[in-house]
XYZ file of C-alpha atoms in Angstrom:
362
model
C -27.658 3.673 -4.659
C -25.933 6.877 -4.662
C -22.597 7.542 -2.758
C -20.727 10.608 -1.839
C -16.857 10.006 -1.776
C -15.394 12.732 0.370
C -11.727 13.423 0.125
C -8.953 15.833 1.125
C -9.333 19.369 -0.331
C -5.930 18.829 -2.115
C -6.855 15.509 -3.948
C -6.652 17.124 -7.247
C -4.012 19.676 -6.813
C -1.296 17.525 -4.832
C -1.857 14.268 -6.576
C -1.085 10.844 -4.903
C -1.935 7.389 -4.622
C -5.354 8.281 -3.191
C -6.236 10.440 -6.288
C -5.911 7.408 -8.236
C -7.638 5.026 -5.927
C -10.489 7.610 -5.737
C -11.077 8.203 -9.441
C -10.701 4.628 -10.712
C -13.016 3.146 -7.755
C -15.730 5.860 -8.647
C -15.284 5.011 -12.311
C -16.003 1.356 -11.905
C -18.748 1.775 -9.470
C -20.424 3.742 -11.921
C -20.071 1.266 -14.569
C -22.002 -1.232 -11.808
C -24.921 1.106 -11.626
C -23.995 3.247 -8.543
C -24.067 7.047 -8.539
C -20.769 8.522 -7.197
C -20.182 12.117 -6.529
C -16.490 12.991 -5.676
C -16.564 15.785 -3.027
C -13.861 17.618 -1.422
C -14.176 17.748 2.319
C -14.134 21.422 2.606
C -17.097 21.759 -0.009
C -20.783 22.208 0.872
C -22.479 18.642 0.650
C -26.303 17.863 0.231
C -26.399 14.909 2.633
C -29.967 13.800 1.994
C -29.116 13.003 -1.458
C -27.082 10.065 -0.685
C -27.566 6.616 0.921
C -23.996 6.463 2.161
C -20.901 8.595 2.820
C -17.461 7.169 1.832
C -14.421 8.973 3.493
C -10.943 8.355 2.405
C -7.586 8.724 4.724
C -8.143 8.008 8.418
C -5.246 9.806 9.200
C -6.915 13.046 8.270
C -9.813 12.938 10.690
C -10.252 16.794 10.468
C -11.582 16.000 7.221
C -14.205 13.832 8.534
C -15.801 14.708 11.764
C -18.170 17.460 10.965
C -19.577 15.435 8.145
C -20.541 12.478 10.320
C -21.914 14.751 12.919
C -24.218 16.827 10.547
C -25.245 14.222 8.102
C -26.648 11.307 10.080
C -25.798 9.100 7.474
C -23.946 5.699 7.562
C -20.584 5.713 6.451
C -17.392 4.080 5.788
C -13.787 4.867 5.646
C -11.133 3.762 3.316
C -8.390 4.087 6.033
C -5.001 4.233 3.874
C -3.031 3.932 7.103
C 0.157 5.506 6.295
C 2.546 5.388 9.073
C 5.058 8.339 9.039
C 6.697 7.536 12.206
C 10.179 6.318 10.707
C 10.546 9.193 8.761
C 9.426 11.975 11.169
C 11.234 10.589 13.933
C 14.362 9.342 12.341
C 14.809 11.169 8.878
C 13.273 14.486 9.068
C 15.546 17.233 9.273
C 15.626 20.771 10.516
C 13.504 22.257 13.798
C 10.785 20.085 12.863
C 12.856 16.950 13.074
C 14.085 17.969 16.514
C 10.629 18.486 17.662
C 9.184 15.341 16.212
C 11.586 13.070 17.649
C 10.347 13.513 21.139
C 6.590 13.554 20.253
C 4.092 10.782 19.871
C 2.803 9.929 16.225
C -0.714 11.447 17.164
C 0.898 14.866 18.387
C 3.065 14.763 15.076
C -0.034 14.635 12.840
C -2.017 16.980 15.165
C 0.659 19.671 14.699
C 0.908 18.987 10.866
C -2.816 19.491 10.539
C -2.875 22.896 12.447
C 0.354 23.826 10.411
C -1.242 23.163 7.150
C -4.349 25.069 8.197
C -2.466 28.131 9.439
C -0.602 28.233 6.141
C -4.127 28.019 4.421
C -2.738 24.904 2.484
C -5.660 22.818 3.682
C -8.534 23.962 5.201
C -9.440 22.990 9.005
C -12.830 21.447 8.092
C -13.753 20.238 11.498
C -13.064 22.797 14.285
C -13.859 20.001 17.095
C -10.506 18.582 16.047
C -8.600 21.246 17.876
C -10.067 20.001 21.395
C -10.296 16.488 20.514
C -6.833 15.984 19.209
C -5.616 13.417 16.747
C -5.698 10.072 18.639
C -9.333 10.846 19.961
C -10.666 12.260 16.616
C -9.722 9.107 14.876
C -11.201 6.821 17.655
C -14.556 8.298 17.456
C -14.573 7.990 13.816
C -13.911 4.246 13.981
C -16.382 3.706 16.607
C -19.222 5.369 14.679
C -18.215 3.862 11.121
C -20.411 1.151 9.451
C -17.133 -0.201 8.435
C -13.666 0.347 7.408
C -12.049 -0.474 4.163
C -8.422 -1.672 4.394
C -5.825 -2.798 1.442
C -4.468 -5.794 3.463
C -5.380 -7.677 6.821
C -1.988 -6.120 8.382
C -3.532 -2.719 7.909
C -6.617 -3.777 9.924
C -4.379 -5.194 12.813
C -2.210 -1.933 12.957
C -5.356 0.095 12.909
C -6.608 -1.967 15.862
C -3.316 -1.832 17.609
C -2.947 2.006 17.355
C -6.489 3.269 18.175
C -7.901 0.259 20.501
C -11.030 0.223 18.319
C -12.166 -2.753 16.034
C -14.662 -1.651 13.707
C -16.136 -3.937 11.025
C -13.902 -4.345 8.093
C -13.292 -5.482 4.560
C -9.987 -6.073 2.657
C -10.297 -4.460 -0.524
C -7.088 -4.379 -2.401
C -6.461 -1.484 -4.801
C -5.939 -2.296 -8.406
C -4.466 -1.009 -11.934
C -6.087 0.168 -15.158
C -5.803 -2.788 -17.186
C -6.847 -1.002 -20.237
C -3.720 1.233 -19.751
C -0.871 -1.054 -17.955
C -0.661 -4.560 -19.889
C 2.037 -6.371 -21.309
C 3.685 -4.682 -24.206
C 6.578 -5.560 -26.503
C 6.499 -2.223 -28.623
C 9.365 -0.895 -26.522
C 12.377 -2.889 -25.460
C 13.436 -3.108 -22.081
C 16.757 -1.096 -21.290
C 18.742 -3.250 -19.196
C 20.132 -0.455 -17.005
C 17.400 1.809 -16.579
C 15.730 2.147 -13.045
C 12.280 4.097 -12.597
C 10.665 5.570 -9.578
C 7.252 7.129 -10.135
C 6.065 8.922 -6.751
C 5.542 12.534 -5.467
C 8.903 13.836 -4.400
C 9.268 13.973 -0.421
C 10.781 12.579 2.260
C 8.784 9.670 3.161
C 9.137 8.407 -0.550
C 12.870 8.435 0.210
C 14.287 9.674 -3.137
C 17.402 11.369 -1.382
C 18.618 7.970 -0.132
C 17.601 6.236 -3.447
C 20.049 8.870 -5.125
C 22.732 8.302 -2.826
C 22.487 4.547 -3.474
C 22.641 4.928 -7.235
C 24.755 7.827 -7.649
C 27.569 7.266 -10.152
C 26.391 3.540 -10.581
C 25.987 1.717 -13.797
C 22.178 2.381 -13.517
C 20.363 5.154 -15.089
C 17.748 6.509 -12.480
C 14.705 8.446 -14.012
C 12.707 9.910 -10.961
C 9.012 11.025 -12.147
C 7.052 13.107 -9.883
C 6.300 16.883 -8.541
C 7.663 17.839 -5.167
C 5.285 17.822 -2.344
C 4.535 21.635 -1.618
C 5.887 21.366 1.876
C 9.085 19.866 0.824
C 10.522 22.066 -1.938
C 13.750 22.094 -0.272
C 14.027 18.221 -0.070
C 13.524 18.280 -3.964
C 16.182 20.776 -4.256
C 18.497 18.742 -1.953
C 17.841 15.623 -4.296
C 18.675 17.699 -7.332
C 21.873 18.875 -5.933
C 23.254 15.744 -4.919
C 22.414 13.915 -7.816
C 25.193 12.548 -10.306
C 25.059 12.562 -14.092
C 23.278 9.109 -14.172
C 20.279 10.532 -12.292
C 17.228 12.588 -14.261
C 14.007 14.153 -13.303
C 10.813 14.419 -14.755
C 7.614 16.169 -13.644
C 4.453 14.735 -12.657
C 2.973 12.717 -15.753
C -0.626 11.899 -16.528
C -0.953 7.964 -16.208
C -1.438 7.221 -19.862
C 2.112 9.147 -20.370
C 3.749 6.731 -17.984
C 2.980 3.717 -20.215
C 6.195 4.186 -22.277
C 8.407 4.674 -19.328
C 7.259 1.615 -17.496
C 7.341 -0.238 -20.639
C 11.161 0.810 -21.174
C 12.348 0.292 -17.660
C 13.943 -2.894 -16.452
C 13.229 -2.020 -12.497
C 10.929 -0.018 -10.905
C 11.657 1.213 -7.037
C 9.901 2.640 -4.159
C 12.342 2.538 -1.416
C 9.661 4.641 0.940
C 10.052 4.610 4.485
C 6.264 3.346 4.287
C 4.050 2.208 1.771
C 0.404 0.839 1.977
C 0.841 -1.032 -1.540
C 2.622 1.147 -4.158
C 0.314 1.853 -6.799
C 2.970 2.750 -9.234
C 4.902 -0.465 -8.400
C 1.677 -2.393 -9.254
C 1.405 -0.599 -12.660
C 5.161 -1.153 -13.503
C 4.732 -4.983 -12.501
C 1.792 -5.224 -15.145
C 3.825 -3.650 -17.874
C 6.653 -6.299 -17.053
C 9.112 -4.366 -14.523
C 10.778 -5.944 -11.782
C 9.962 -4.438 -8.552
C 12.141 -3.225 -5.717
C 9.872 -1.979 -2.853
C 10.298 -1.183 0.936
C 10.160 -3.522 3.689
C 8.186 -1.022 5.580
C 4.193 -1.477 5.245
C 1.846 -3.790 3.538
C 3.348 -4.256 0.152
C 4.445 -7.649 0.889
C 0.783 -8.814 0.996
C 0.510 -7.735 -2.704
C 4.021 -8.958 -4.139
C 4.700 -11.710 -1.758
C 7.888 -13.312 -2.716
C 7.981 -12.019 -6.152
C 9.660 -8.697 -5.659
C 12.611 -7.510 -4.146
C 12.672 -5.652 -0.721
C 15.024 -2.993 0.396
C 15.673 -1.300 3.911
C 14.859 2.580 3.195
C 17.370 3.586 5.623
C 20.368 1.844 4.402
C 21.484 3.004 0.885
C 23.619 -0.086 0.396
C 20.533 -2.434 0.933
C 18.820 -0.186 -1.796
C 21.456 -0.630 -4.228
C 21.800 -4.634 -3.625
C 18.149 -4.956 -4.323
C 18.409 -3.203 -7.582
C 21.246 -5.407 -8.329
C 19.345 -8.590 -7.517
C 16.316 -7.274 -9.441
C 18.244 -6.635 -12.693
C 20.133 -9.879 -12.623
C 17.330 -12.216 -11.409
C 16.245 -14.910 -13.380
C 12.510 -14.559 -13.772
C 9.826 -15.613 -16.065
C 7.144 -12.744 -15.492
C 5.890 -14.246 -12.139
C 4.887 -11.018 -10.828
C 3.632 -9.440 -13.823
C 1.102 -12.485 -14.147
C 0.318 -12.185 -10.598
C -0.400 -8.591 -10.778
C -2.497 -8.788 -13.815
C -4.477 -11.728 -12.645
C -5.220 -10.430 -9.128
C -5.390 -6.630 -9.052
C -7.575 -4.394 -11.253
C -9.973 -1.560 -10.604
C -12.908 -3.654 -11.708
C -12.338 -6.232 -8.748
C -12.066 -3.408 -6.443
C -15.449 -1.702 -7.234
C -17.249 -5.358 -7.086
C -15.712 -5.669 -3.699
C -16.481 -2.269 -2.589
C -20.177 -2.742 -3.823
C -20.615 -5.924 -2.074
C -19.326 -4.199 1.362
C -21.752 -1.480 0.757
C -24.780 -3.618 0.543
C -23.710 -5.713 3.452
C -23.193 -2.562 5.683
C -25.766 -0.602 4.645
C -28.190 -3.616 5.442
C -26.768 -4.281 8.936
C -27.118 -0.807 9.699
C -30.529 -0.846 8.819
C -30.437 1.323 5.971
């Protein structure tokens, strides 16, 4: 079997959780005997070479439409259904914030896509997206997909609610690199060290995190680059940060190990999280996890994590304090290591490929 992973054009220049998901899933599928090519959506694709096309990020339908029309191949979509609504409508500043506050989520995403294209930050791969619009484009993809892969059943329910289409689906959780992220006693935990590993942008909510922990007894280390369109947000975060807050640019995964090993708590107080890959990695390294109550993370961490309201800095601080002082026996660490690894993700993915290719008659 030969599969084309078709990904956003900025997957390797603006790295995020989907970058890790794509690379690790491909790596472990290859170990299972599947040929996988990772191809950016704006690149030439020789469709005849592949049994199946596998797209990522349903909220970027302009990367998908032209390929499903031209290829005639069965395809699946890893939806990665991030909901930007809370941030766009309530937290985003400037003229964009005022405009987005009165627009529907679909129109907001449409404007973002057109803006990125006009700024030449992200090629508009499917011109038909311009007249179909965001909502209809996603509906068309869902209607034609052999299946969608979601990270949690809650994600599938939200997909159906938002787009009124119920395609076949498989729940395929993300994982961690168990070769890198595993229990370690080589570095002792710093009892007041709080770590946040994420691209620095509004939806990840580092600004409120800094407000919450400024001049607190905790040392906060933020690891990540500024999102290309949110350099001013990064500057604002640095501007308000007190002396107990420090910043480190994006690090490769192997270089994160020592940071996870030293931190007592890892926090992602995002306005939305699908699962929180860095939280999973940190949990495997023995960190206590604080994460947003918006999204699907609870299906991964259940009651073993500490949850906060991203819009309320006081709840962020309280969740950190609760995590620091809680009496735990490594339940979350054991839960993540036992249940979430990329080998299992790849096995489930391959099983779904075989099922849905067969059902499509290919």
